[in-house]
Short mmCIF file of C-alpha atoms in Angstrom, two decimals:
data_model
loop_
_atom_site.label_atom_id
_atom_site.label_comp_id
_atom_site.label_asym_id
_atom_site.label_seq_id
_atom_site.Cartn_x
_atom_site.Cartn_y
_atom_site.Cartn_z
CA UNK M 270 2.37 10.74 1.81
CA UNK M 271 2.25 14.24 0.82
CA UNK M 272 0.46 17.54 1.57
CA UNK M 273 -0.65 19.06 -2.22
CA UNK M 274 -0.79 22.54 -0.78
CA UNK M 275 -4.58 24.06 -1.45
CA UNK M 276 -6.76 25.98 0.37
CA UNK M 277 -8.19 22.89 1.49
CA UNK M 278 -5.23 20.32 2.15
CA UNK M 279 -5.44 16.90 0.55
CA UNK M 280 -3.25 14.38 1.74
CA UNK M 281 -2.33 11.79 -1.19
CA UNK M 282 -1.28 8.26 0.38
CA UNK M 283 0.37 5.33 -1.17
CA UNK M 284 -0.84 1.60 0.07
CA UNK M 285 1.09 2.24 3.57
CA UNK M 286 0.33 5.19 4.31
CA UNK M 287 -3.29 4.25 4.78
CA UNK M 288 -2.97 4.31 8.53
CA UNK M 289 -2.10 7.65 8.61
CA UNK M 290 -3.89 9.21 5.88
CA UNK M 291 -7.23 7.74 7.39
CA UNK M 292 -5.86 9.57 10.92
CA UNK M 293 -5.52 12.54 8.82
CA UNK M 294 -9.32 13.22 8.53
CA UNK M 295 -9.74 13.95 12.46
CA UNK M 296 -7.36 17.04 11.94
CA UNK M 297 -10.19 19.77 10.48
CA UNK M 298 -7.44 21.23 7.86
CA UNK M 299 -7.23 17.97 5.81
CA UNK M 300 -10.45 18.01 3.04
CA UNK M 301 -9.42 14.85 1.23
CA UNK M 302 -7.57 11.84 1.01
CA UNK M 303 -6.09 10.17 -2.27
CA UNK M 304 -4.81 6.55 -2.31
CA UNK M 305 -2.47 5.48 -4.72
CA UNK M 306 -4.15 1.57 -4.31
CA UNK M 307 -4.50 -0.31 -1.14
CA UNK M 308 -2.99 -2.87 1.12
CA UNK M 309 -4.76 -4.97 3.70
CA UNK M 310 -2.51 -3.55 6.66
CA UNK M 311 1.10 -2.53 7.13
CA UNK M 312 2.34 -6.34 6.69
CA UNK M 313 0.22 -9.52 5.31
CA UNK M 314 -1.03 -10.47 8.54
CA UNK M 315 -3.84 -8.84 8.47
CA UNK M 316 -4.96 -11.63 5.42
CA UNK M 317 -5.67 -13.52 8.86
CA UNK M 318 -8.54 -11.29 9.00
CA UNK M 319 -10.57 -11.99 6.06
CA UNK M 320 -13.65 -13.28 6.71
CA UNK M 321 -14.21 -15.76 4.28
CA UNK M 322 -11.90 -17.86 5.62
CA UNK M 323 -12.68 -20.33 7.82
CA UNK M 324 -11.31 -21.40 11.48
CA UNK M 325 -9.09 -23.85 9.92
CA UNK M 326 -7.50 -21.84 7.28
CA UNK M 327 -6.58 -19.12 9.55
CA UNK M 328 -5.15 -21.25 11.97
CA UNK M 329 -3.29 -22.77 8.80
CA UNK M 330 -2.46 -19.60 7.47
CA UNK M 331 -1.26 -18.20 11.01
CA UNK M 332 0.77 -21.38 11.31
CA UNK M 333 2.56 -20.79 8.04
CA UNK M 334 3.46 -16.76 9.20
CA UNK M 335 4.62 -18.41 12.17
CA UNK M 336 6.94 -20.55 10.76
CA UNK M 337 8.07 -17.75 8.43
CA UNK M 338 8.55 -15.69 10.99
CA UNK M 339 10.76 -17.88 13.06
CA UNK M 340 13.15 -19.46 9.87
CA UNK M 341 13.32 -16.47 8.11
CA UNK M 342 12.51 -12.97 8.97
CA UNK M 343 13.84 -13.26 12.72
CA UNK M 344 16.81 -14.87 11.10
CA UNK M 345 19.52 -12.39 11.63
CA UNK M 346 22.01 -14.95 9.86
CA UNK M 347 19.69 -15.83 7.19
CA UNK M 348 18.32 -12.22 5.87
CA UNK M 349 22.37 -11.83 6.22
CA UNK M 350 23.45 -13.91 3.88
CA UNK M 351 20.16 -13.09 1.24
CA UNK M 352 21.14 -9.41 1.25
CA UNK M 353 25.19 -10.09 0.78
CA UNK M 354 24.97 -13.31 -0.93
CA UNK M 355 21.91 -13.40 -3.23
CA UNK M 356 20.38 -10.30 -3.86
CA UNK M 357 22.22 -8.82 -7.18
CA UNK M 358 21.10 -5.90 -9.25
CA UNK M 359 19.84 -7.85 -12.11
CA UNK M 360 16.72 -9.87 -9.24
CA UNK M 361 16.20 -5.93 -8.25
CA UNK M 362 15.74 -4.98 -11.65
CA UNK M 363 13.75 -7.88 -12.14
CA UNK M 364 11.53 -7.41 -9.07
CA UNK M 365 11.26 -3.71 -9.90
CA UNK M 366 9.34 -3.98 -13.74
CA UNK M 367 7.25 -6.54 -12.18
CA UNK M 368 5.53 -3.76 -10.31
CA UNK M 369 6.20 -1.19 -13.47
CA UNK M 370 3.91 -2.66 -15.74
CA UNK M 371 2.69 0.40 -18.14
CA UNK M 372 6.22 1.54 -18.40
CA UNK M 373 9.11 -0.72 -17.20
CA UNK M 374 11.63 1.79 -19.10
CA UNK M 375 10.68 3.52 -16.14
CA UNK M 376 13.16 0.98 -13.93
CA UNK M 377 16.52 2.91 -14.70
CA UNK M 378 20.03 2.22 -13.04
CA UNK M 379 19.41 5.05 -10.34
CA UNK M 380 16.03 3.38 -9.63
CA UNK M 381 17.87 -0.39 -9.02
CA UNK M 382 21.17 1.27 -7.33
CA UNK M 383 18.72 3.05 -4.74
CA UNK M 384 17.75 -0.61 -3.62
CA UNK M 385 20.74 -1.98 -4.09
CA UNK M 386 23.38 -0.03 -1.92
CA UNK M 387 20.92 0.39 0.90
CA UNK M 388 20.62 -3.67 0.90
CA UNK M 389 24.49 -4.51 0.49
CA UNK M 390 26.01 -2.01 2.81
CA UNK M 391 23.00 -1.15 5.11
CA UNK M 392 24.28 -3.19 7.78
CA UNK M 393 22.37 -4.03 10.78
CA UNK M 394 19.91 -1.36 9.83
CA UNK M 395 19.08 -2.94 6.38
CA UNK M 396 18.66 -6.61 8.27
CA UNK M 397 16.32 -4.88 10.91
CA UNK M 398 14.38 -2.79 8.48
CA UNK M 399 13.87 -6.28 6.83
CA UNK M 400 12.30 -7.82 9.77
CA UNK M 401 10.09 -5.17 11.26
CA UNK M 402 8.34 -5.11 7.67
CA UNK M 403 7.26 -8.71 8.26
CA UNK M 404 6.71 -9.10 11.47
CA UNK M 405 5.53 -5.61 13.24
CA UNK M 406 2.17 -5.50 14.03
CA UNK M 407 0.02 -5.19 10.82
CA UNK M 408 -1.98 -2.46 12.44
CA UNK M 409 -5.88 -2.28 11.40
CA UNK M 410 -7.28 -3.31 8.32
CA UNK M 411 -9.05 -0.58 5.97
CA UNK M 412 -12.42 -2.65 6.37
CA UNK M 413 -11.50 -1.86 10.45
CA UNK M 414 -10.85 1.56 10.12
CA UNK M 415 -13.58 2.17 8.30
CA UNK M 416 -16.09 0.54 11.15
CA UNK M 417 -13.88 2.19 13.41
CA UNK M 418 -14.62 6.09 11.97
CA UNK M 419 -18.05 6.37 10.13
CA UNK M 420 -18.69 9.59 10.88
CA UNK M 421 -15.43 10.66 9.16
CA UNK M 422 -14.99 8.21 6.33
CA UNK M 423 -18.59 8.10 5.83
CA UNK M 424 -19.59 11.65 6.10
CA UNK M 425 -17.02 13.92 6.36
CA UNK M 426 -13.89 13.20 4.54
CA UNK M 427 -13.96 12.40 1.06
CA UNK M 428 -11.91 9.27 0.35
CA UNK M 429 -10.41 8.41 -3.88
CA UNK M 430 -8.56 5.47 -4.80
CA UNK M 431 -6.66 5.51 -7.87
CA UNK M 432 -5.57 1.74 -8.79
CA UNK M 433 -2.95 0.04 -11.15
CA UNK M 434 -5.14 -2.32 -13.61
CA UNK M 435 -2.00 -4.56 -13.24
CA UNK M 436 -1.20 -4.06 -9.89
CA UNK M 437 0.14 -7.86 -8.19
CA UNK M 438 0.64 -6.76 -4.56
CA UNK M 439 -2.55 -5.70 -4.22
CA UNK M 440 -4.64 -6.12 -6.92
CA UNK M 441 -8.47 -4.47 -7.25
CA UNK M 442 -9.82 -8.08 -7.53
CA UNK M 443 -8.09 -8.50 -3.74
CA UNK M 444 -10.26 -8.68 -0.67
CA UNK M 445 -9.20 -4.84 0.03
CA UNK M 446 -9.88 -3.47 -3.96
CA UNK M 447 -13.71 -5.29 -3.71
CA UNK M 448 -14.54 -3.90 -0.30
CA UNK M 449 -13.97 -0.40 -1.69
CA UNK M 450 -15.42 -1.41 -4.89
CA UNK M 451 -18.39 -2.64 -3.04
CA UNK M 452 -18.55 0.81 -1.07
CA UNK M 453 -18.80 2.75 -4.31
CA UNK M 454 -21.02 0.44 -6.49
CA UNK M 455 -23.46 0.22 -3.05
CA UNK M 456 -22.81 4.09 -1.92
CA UNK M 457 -21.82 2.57 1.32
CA UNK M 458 -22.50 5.44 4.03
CA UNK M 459 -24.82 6.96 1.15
CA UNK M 460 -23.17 10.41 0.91
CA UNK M 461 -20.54 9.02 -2.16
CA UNK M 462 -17.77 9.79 -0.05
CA UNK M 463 -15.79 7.32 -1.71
CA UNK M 464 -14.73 7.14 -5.36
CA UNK M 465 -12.07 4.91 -7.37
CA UNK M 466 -10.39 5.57 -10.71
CA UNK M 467 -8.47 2.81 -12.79
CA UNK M 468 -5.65 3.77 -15.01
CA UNK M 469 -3.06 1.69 -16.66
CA UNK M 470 -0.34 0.61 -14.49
CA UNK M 471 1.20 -1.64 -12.13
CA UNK M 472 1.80 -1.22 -8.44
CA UNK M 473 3.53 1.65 -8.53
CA UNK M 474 1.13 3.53 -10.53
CA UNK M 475 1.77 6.98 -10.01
CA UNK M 476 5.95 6.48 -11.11
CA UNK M 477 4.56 3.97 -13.53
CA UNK M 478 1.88 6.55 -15.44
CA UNK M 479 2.28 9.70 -13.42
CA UNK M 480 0.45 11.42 -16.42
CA UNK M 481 -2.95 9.48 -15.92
CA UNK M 482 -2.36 9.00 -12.26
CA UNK M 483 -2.30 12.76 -11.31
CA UNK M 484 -4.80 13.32 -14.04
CA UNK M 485 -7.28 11.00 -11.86
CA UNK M 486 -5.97 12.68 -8.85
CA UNK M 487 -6.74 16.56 -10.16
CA UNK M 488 -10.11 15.45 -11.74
CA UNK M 489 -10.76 14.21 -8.47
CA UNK M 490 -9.72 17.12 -6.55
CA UNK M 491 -11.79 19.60 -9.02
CA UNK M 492 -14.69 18.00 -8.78
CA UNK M 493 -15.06 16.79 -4.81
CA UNK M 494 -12.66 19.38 -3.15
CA UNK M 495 -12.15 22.41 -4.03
#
């Protein structure tokens, strides 16, 4: 995340950067937060947590993250041979416009090659950054954190979201997008603290459409923080 240097900081977050950004509100210099969308924690474990499942699907579904876990992502050999031996620039590229859905122009050779040579000649480092992603400890979940701080996130620290219509990873219609779609339609905490705009994009929504994005993001900061 970044600082956007005002008289009253804002910090402005993409999905994994939640953790910290939510952090950010005990420090008295920090007036706002911005999310560019949201992720259920800092790897998909934290699905685990929903609570509409029931016993037996998250034993299932911990089962299946087990067995990941173990054949794949704490596969030294394996993740290996996927990096040297299967990814190629054209499944980047690929991969890449799925998550640039407003504007996959956007998805240039520099864009694929900064993927690419980190992957092929990362080494160990590449393999290891790999398998923390998956299996690190997912941290909390936003629904967590925001139990875990109501005085902040509630009352003191005004929280935006600014989503991708077309985001996949973690799409508004996801168990994270309705809880803070429930929090604004209900004025959870009833102070309006938090507020989400929509703009057309995918995942990456503010390399996608930076013009609406930091539109959303300035309108925000006009009219709740400064």
């Amino acid at each position: 995340g970044d600082f956007i240097q005002t008289p009253n900081n804002v910090d402005r977050e993409n999905m994994f950067g939640y953790l910290a950004g939510n952090h950010l509100g005990e420090r008295s210099r920090v007036k706002g937060v911005c999310l560019f969308n949201c992720a259920v924690g800092l790897n998909s474990m934290n699905v685990l947590k929903n609570p509409n499942f029931s016993a037996v699907q998250r034993n299932v579904l911990q089962w299946i993250f087990g067995i990941l876990n173990n054949l794949i992502f704490d596969n030294e050999l394996l993740l290996k041979f996927a990096l040297n031996d299967v990814v190629t620039k054209d499944l980047l590229r690929d991969a890449l416009k799925s998550l640039y859905t407003y504007n996959p122009e956007q998805v240039d050779e520099e864009l694929v090659d900064s993927f690419y040579y980190p992957a092929k000649f990362g080494g160990d480092g590449a393999v290891e950054a790999i398998r923390q992603i998956y299996t690190n400890d997912a941290g909390l979940s936003p629904m967590e954190l925001t139990a875990k701080y109501p005085e902040i996130l509630d009352k003191k620290l005004p929280l935006h979201l600014i989503w991708g219509d077309s985001d996949v990873v973690t799409p508004i219609n996801g168990d994270v997008g309705q809880f803070y779609c429930d929090r604004v339609a209900n004025n959870r905490g009833g102070k309006g603290m938090t507020t989400i705009d929509v703009v057309s994009a995918g995942h990456l929504l503010f390399d996608d459409n930076p013009s609406d994005t930091n539109s959303a993001l300035l309108r925000w900061i006009n009219k709740r923080v400064l």
